[in-house]
PDB file of C-alpha atoms in Angstrom:
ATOM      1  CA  UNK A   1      17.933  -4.287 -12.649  1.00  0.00           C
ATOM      2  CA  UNK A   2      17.390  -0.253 -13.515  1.00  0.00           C
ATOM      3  CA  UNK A   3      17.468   2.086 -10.994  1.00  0.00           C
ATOM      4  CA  UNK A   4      16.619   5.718 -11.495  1.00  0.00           C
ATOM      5  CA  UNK A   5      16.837   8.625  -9.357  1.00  0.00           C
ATOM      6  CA  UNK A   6      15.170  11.640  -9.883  1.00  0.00           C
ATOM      7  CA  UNK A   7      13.512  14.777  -7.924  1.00  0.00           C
ATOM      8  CA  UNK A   8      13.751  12.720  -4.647  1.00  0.00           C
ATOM      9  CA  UNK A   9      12.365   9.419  -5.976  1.00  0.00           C
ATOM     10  CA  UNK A  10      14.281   6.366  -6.299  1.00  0.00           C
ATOM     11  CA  UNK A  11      12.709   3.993  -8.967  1.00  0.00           C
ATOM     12  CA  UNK A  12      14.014   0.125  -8.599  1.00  0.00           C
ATOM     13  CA  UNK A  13      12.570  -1.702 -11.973  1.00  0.00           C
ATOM     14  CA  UNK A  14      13.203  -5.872 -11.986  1.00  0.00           C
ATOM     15  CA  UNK A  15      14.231  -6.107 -15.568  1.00  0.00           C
ATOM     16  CA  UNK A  16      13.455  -9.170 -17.068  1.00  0.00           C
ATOM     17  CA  UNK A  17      10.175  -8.907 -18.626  1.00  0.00           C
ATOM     18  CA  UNK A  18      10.478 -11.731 -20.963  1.00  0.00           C
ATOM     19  CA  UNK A  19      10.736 -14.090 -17.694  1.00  0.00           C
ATOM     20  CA  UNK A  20       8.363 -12.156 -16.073  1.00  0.00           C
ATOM     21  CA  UNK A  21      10.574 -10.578 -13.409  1.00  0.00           C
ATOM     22  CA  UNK A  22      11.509 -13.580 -11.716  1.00  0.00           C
ATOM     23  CA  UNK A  23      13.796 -13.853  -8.522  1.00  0.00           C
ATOM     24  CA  UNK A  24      16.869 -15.493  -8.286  1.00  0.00           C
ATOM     25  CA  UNK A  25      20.062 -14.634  -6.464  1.00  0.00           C
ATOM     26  CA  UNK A  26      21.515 -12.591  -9.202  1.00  0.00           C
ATOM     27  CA  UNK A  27      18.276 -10.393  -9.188  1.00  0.00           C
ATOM     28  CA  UNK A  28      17.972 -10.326  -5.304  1.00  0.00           C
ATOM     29  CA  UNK A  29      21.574  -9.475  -4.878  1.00  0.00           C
ATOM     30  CA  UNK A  30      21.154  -6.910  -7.441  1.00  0.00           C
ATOM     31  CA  UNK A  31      17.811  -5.341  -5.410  1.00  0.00           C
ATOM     32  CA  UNK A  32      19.637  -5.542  -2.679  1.00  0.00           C
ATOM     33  CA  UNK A  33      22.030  -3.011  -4.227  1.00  0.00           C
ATOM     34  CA  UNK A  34      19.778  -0.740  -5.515  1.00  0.00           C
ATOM     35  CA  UNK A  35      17.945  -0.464  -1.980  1.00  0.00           C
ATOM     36  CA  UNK A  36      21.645   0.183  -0.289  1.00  0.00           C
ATOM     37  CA  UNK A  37      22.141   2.979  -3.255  1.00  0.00           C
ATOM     38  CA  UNK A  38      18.657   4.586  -2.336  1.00  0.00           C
ATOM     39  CA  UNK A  39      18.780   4.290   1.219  1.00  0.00           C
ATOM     40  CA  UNK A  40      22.177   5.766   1.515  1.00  0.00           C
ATOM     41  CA  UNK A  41      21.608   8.674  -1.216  1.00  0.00           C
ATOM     42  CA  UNK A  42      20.687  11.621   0.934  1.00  0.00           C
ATOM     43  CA  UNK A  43      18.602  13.190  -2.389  1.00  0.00           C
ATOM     44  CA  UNK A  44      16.045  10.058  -1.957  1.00  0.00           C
ATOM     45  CA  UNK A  45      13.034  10.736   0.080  1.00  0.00           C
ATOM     46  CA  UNK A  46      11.021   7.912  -1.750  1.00  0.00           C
ATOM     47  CA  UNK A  47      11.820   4.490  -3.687  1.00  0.00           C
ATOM     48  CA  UNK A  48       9.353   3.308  -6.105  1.00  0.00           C
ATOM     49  CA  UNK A  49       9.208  -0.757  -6.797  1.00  0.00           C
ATOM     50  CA  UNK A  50       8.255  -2.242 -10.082  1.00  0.00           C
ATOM     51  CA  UNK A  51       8.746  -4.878 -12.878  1.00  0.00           C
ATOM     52  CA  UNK A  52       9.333  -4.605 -16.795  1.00  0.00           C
ATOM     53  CA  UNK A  53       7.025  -4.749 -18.572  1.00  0.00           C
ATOM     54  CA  UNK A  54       3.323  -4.933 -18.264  1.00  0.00           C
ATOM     55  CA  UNK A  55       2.689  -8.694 -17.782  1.00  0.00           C
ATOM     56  CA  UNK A  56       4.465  -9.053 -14.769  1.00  0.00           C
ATOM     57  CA  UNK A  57       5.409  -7.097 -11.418  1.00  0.00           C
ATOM     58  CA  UNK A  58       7.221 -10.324 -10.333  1.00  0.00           C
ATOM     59  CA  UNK A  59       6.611 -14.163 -11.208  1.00  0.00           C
ATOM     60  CA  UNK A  60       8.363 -15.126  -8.096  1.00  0.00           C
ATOM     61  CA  UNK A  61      11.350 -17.657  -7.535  1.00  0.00           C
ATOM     62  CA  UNK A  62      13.090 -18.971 -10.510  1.00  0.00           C
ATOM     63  CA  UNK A  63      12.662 -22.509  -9.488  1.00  0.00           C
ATOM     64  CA  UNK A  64      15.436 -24.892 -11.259  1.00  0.00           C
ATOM     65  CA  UNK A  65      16.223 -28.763 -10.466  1.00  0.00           C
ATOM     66  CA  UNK A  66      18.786 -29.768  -8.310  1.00  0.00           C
ATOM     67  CA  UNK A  67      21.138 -32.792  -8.362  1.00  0.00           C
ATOM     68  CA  UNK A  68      18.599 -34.522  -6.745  1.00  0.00           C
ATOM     69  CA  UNK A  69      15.698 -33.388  -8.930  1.00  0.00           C
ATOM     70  CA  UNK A  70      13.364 -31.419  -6.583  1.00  0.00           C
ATOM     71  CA  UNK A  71      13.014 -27.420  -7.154  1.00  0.00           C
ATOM     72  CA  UNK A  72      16.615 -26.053  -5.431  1.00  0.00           C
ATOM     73  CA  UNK A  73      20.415 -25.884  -6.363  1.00  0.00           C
ATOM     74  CA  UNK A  74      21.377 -23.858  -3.516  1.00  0.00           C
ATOM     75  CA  UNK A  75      23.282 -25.366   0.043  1.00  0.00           C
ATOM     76  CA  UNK A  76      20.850 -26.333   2.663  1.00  0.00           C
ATOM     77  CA  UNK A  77      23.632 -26.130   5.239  1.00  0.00           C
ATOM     78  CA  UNK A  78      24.039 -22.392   4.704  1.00  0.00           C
ATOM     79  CA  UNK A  79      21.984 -20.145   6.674  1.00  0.00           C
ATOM     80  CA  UNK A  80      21.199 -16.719   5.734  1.00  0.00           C
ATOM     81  CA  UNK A  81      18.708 -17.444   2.717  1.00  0.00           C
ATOM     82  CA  UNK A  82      19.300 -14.282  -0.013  1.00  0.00           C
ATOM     83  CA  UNK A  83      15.139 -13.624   0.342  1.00  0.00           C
ATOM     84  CA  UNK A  84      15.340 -13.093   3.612  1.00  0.00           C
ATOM     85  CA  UNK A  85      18.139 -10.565   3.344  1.00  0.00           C
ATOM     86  CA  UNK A  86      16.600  -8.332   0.855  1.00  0.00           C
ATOM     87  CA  UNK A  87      12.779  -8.443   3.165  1.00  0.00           C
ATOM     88  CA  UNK A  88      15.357  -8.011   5.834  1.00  0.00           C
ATOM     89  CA  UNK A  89      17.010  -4.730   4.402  1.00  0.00           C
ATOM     90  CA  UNK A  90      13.459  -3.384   3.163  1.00  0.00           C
ATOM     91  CA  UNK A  91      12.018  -3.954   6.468  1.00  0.00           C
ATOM     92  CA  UNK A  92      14.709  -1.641   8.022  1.00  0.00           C
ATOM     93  CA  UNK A  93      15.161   0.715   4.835  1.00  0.00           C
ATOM     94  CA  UNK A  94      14.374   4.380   6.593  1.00  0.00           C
ATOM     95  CA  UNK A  95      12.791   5.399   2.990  1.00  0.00           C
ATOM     96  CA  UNK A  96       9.201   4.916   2.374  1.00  0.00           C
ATOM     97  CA  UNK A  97       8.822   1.818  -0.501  1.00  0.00           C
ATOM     98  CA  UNK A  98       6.217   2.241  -2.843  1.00  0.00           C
ATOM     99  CA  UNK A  99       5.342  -1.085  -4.683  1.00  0.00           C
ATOM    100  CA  UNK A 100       3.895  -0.230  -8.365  1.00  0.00           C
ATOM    101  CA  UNK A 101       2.181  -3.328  -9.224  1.00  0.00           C
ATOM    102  CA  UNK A 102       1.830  -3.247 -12.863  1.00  0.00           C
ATOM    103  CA  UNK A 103       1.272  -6.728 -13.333  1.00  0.00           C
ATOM    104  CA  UNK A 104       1.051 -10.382 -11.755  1.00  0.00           C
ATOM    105  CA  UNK A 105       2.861 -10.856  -8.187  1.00  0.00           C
ATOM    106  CA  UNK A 106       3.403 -14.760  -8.055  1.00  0.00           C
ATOM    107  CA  UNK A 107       4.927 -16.516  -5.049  1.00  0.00           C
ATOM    108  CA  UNK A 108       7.655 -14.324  -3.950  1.00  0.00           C
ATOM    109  CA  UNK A 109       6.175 -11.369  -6.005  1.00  0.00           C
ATOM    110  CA  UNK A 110       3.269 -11.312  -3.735  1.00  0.00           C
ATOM    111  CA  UNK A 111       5.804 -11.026  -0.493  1.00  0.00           C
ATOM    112  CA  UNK A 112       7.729  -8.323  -2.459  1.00  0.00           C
ATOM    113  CA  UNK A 113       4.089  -6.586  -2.180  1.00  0.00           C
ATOM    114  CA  UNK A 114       3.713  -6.998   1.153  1.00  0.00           C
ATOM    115  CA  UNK A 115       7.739  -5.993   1.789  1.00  0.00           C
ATOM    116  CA  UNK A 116       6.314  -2.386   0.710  1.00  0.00           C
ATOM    117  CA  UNK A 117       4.992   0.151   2.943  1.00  0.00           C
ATOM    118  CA  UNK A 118       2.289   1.340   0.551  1.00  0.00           C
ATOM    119  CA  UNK A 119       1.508  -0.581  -2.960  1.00  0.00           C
ATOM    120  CA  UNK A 120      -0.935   0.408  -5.774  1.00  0.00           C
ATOM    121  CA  UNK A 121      -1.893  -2.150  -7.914  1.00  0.00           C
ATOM    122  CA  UNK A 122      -3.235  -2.307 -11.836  1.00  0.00           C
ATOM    123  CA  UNK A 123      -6.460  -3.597 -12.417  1.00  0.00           C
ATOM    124  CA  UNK A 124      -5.097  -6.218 -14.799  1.00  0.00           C
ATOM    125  CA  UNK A 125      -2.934  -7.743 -11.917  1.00  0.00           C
ATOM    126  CA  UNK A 126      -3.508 -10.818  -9.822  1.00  0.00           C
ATOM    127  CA  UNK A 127      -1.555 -11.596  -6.571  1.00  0.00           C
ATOM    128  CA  UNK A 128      -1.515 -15.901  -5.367  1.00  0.00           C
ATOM    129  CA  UNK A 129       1.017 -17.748  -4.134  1.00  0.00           C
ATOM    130  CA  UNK A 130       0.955 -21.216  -6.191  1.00  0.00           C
ATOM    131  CA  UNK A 131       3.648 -22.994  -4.396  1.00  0.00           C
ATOM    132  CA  UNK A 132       1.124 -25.784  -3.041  1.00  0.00           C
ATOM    133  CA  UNK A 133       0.302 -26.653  -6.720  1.00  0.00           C
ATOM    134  CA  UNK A 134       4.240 -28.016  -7.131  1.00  0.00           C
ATOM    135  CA  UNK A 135       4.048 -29.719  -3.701  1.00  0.00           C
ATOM    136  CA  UNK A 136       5.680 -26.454  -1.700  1.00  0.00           C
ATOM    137  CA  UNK A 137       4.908 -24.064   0.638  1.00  0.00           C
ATOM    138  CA  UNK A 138       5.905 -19.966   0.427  1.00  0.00           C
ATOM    139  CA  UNK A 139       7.798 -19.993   3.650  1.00  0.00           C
ATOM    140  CA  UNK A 140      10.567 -17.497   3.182  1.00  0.00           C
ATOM    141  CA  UNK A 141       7.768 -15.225   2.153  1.00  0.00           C
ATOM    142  CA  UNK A 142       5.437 -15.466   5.342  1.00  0.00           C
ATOM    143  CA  UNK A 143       6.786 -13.350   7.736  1.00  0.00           C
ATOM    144  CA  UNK A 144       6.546 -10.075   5.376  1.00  0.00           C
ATOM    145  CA  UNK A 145       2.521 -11.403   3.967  1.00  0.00           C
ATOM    146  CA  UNK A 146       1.393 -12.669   7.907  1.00  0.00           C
ATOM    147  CA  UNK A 147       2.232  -9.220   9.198  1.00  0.00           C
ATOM    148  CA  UNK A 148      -0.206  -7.484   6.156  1.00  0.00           C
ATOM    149  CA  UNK A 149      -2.902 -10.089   4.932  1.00  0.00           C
ATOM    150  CA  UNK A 150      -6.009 -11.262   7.888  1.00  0.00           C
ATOM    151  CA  UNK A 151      -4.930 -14.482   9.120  1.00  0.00           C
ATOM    152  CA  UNK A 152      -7.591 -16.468   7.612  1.00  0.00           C
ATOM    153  CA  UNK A 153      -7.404 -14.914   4.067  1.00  0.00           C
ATOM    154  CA  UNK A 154      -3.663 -15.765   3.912  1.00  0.00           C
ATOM    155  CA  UNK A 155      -4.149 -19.327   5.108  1.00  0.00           C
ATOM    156  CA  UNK A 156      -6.889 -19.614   2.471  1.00  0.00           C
ATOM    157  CA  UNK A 157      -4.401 -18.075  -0.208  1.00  0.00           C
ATOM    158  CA  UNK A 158      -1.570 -20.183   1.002  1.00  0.00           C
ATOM    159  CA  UNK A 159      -3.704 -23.725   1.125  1.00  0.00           C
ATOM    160  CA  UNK A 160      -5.721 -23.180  -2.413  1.00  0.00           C
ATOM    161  CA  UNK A 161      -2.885 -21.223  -4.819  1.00  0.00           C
ATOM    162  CA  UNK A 162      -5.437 -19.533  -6.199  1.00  0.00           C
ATOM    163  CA  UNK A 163      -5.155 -16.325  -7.409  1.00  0.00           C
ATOM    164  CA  UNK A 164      -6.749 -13.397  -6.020  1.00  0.00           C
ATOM    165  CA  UNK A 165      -7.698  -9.926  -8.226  1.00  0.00           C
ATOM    166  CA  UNK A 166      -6.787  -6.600  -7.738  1.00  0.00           C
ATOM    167  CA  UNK A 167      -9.982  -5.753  -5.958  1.00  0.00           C
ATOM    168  CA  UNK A 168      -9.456  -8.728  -3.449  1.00  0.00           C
ATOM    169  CA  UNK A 169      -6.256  -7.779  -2.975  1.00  0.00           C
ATOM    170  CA  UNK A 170      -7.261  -3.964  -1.822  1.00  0.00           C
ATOM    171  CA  UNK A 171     -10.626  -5.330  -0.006  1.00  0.00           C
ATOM    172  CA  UNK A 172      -8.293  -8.041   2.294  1.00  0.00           C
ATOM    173  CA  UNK A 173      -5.772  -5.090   2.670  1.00  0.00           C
ATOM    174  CA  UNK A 174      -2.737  -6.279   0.645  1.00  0.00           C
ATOM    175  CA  UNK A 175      -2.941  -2.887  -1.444  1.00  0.00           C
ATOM    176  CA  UNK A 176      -3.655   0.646  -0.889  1.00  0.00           C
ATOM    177  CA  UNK A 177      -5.008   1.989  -4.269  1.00  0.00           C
ATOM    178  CA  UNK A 178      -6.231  -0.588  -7.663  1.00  0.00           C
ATOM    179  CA  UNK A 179      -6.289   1.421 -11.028  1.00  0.00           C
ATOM    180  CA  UNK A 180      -6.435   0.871 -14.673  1.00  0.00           C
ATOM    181  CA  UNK A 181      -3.307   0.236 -15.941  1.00  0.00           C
ATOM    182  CA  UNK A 182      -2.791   3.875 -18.112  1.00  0.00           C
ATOM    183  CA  UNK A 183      -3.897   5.640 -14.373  1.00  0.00           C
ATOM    184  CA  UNK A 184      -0.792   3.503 -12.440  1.00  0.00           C
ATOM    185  CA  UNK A 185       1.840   5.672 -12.405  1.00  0.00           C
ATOM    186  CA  UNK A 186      -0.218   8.989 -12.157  1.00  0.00           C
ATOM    187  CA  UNK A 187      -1.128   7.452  -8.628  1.00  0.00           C
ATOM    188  CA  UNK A 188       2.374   6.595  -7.791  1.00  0.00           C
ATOM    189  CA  UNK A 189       3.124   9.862  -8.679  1.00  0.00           C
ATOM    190  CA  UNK A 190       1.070  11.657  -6.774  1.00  0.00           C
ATOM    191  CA  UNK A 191       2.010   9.277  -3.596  1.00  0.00           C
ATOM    192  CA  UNK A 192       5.508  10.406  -4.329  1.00  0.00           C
ATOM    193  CA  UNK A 193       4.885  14.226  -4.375  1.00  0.00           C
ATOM    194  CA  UNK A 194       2.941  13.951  -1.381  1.00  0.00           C
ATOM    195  CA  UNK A 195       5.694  12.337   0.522  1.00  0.00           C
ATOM    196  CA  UNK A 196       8.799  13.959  -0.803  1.00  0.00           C
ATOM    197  CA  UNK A 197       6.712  17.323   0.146  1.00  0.00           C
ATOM    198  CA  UNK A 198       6.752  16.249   4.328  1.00  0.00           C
ATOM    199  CA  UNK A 199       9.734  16.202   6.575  1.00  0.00           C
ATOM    200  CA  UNK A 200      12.457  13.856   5.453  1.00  0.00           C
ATOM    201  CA  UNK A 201      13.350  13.391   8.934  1.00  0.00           C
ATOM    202  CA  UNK A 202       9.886  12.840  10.655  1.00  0.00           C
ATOM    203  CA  UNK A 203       9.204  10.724   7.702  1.00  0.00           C
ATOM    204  CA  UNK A 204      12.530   8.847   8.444  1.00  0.00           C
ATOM    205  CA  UNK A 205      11.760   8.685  12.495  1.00  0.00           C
ATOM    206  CA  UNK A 206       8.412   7.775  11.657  1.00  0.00           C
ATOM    207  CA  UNK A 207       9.239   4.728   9.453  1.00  0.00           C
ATOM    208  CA  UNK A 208      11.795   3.274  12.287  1.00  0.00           C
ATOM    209  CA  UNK A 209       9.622   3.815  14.802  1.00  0.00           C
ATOM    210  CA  UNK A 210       6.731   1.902  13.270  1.00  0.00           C
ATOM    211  CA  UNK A 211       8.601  -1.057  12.434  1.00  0.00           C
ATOM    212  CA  UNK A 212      10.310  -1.291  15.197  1.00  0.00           C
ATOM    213  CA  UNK A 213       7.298  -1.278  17.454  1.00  0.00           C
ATOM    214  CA  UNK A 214       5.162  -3.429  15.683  1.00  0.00           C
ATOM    215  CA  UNK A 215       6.806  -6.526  17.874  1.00  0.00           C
ATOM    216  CA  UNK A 216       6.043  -4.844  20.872  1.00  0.00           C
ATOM    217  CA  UNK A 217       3.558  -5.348  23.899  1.00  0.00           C
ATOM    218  CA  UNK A 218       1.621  -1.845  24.181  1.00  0.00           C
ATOM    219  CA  UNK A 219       3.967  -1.567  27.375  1.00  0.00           C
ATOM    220  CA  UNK A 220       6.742  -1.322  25.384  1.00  0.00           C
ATOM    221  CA  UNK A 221       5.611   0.315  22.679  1.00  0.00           C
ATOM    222  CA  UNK A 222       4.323   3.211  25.240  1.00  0.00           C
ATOM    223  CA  UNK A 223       8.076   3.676  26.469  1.00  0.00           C
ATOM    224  CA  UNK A 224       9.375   3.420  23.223  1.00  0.00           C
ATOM    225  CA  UNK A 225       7.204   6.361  21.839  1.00  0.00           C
ATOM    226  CA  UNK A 226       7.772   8.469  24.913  1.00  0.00           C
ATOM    227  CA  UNK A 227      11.564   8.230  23.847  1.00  0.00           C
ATOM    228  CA  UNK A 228      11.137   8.918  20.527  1.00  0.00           C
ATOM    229  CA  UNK A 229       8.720  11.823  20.872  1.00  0.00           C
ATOM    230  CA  UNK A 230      11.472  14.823  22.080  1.00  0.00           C
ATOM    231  CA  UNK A 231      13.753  12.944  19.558  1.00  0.00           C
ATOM    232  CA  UNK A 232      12.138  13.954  16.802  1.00  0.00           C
ATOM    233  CA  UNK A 233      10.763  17.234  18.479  1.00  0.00           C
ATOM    234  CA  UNK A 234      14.417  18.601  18.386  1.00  0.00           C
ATOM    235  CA  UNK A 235      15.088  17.989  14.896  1.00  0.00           C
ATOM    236  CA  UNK A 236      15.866  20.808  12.754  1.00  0.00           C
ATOM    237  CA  UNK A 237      12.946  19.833  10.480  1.00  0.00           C
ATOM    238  CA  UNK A 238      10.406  20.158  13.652  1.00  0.00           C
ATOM    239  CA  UNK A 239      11.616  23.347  14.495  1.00  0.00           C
ATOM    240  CA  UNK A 240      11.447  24.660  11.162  1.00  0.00           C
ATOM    241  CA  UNK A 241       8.118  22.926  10.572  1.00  0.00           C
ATOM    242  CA  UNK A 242       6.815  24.674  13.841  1.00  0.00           C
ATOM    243  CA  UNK A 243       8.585  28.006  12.416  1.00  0.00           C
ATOM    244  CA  UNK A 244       6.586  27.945   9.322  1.00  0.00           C
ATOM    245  CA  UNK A 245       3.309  26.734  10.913  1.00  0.00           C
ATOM    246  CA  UNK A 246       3.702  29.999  13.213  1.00  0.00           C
ATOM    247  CA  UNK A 247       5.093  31.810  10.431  1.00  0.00           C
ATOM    248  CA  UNK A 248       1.918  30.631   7.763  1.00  0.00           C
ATOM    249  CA  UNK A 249       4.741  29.821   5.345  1.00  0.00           C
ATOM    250  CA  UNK A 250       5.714  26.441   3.580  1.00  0.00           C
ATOM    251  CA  UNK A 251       8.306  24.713   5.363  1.00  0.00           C
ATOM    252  CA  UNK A 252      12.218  24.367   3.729  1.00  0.00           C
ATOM    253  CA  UNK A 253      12.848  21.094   4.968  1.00  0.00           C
ATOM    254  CA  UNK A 254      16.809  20.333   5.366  1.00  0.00           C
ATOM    255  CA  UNK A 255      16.269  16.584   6.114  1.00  0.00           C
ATOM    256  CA  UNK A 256      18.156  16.631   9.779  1.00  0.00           C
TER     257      UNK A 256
END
């Protein structure tokens, strides 16, 4: 696993291109580290995801045989699987996650997709879950891809294993941008400078707020705005974004 930091971007690179950037509980535990290190680094505004490489963003599980020869070695009587605690910390990370697709996303790849807030894909990519093709299903994966992909596309993509391309995956919504593969990280880039140029705070708010509402009846959701509103109203960076707005100046954003 690399992680770089670097003018406000965090950049989290699964680094095992020869395996095509598979997960396994070294690798989660290790992403899971890296996402603490961003989240908690106050000079991170943005964290970028990617794989080695250019074959791979992520081939998914790294499937091995158990005593009893099916697909597993871990304990069944242990709760807590280590997938769900990494979706778990990137649903609640209060940095934006940008997934840079650079190559296939396989299985758990393709929930580490959806795990993103905003993803831009190569044109040389494919997203599919194959699990059904080795007589298994990607459970640990569908909460993250049921809350992104239409209902009946996923179903499809979960019943057939067939892959999809990148302009399927940006026409059923799994992806934001699709590019050629020299133009992928001049997009992330410019996602980046767009968002470490807002509020860090609003941006921050913001990101809570949307996840956390998402569960929601509208009733709810309506009280929970109305809470959150003057919250973020009397943050610093609102009243020095009003300031400047007044002021026709660029805002000097503090973060708080």
């Amino acid at each position: 696993m690399l992680l770089e930091i670097s003018d406000g971007v965090a950049k989290i690179t699964i680094d095992n291109a020869e395996k095509r950037n598979p997960l396994n509980v070294p690798t989660v535990g290790e992403l899971i580290e890296a996402f603490e290190t961003a989240q908690n680094d106050d000079n991170v505004l943005v964290i970028v995801l990617t794989g080695a490489g250019d074959r791979a963003f992520c081939a998914g599980g790294d499937l091995k045989a158990g005593k009893d020869g099916g697909p597993f070695t871990g304990d069944i009587s242990q709760p807590g699987h280590f997938v769900i605690r990494l979706f778990t910390l990137m649903e609640t990370c209060n940095k934006p996650i940008i997934g840079r697709i650079n190559g296939h996303a396989m299985g758990g790849g393709a929930g580490l997709v959806c795990a993103c807030d905003i993803a831009v894909m190569s044109n040389t990519a494919r997203i599919a879950t194959p699990e059904v093709k080795i007589g298994l299903f990607p459970m640990m994966i569908m909460p993250q891809m049921m809350r992104v992909i239409p209902r009946r596309r996923l179903l499809e993509m979960y019943i057939t294993g067939e892959p999809w391309s990148a302009e399927q995956a940006l026409e059923y919504g799994i992806v934001n941008y699709v590019t050629e593969p020299d133009a992928l990280d001049a997009k992330v880039a410019e996602l980046t400078d767009l968002i470490t140029a807002r509020s860090p705070s609003a941006v921050r708010l913001g990101k809570y707020s949307y996840h956390a509402m998402q569960d929601m009846t509208i009733e709810q959701q309506f009280r929970f705005a109305e809470t959150m509103l003057p919250r973020i109203a009397t943050t610093e960076d609102a009243r020095e974004g009003f300031s400047a707005f007044l002021e026709k100046r660029a805002p000097e954003w503090t973060g708080r």
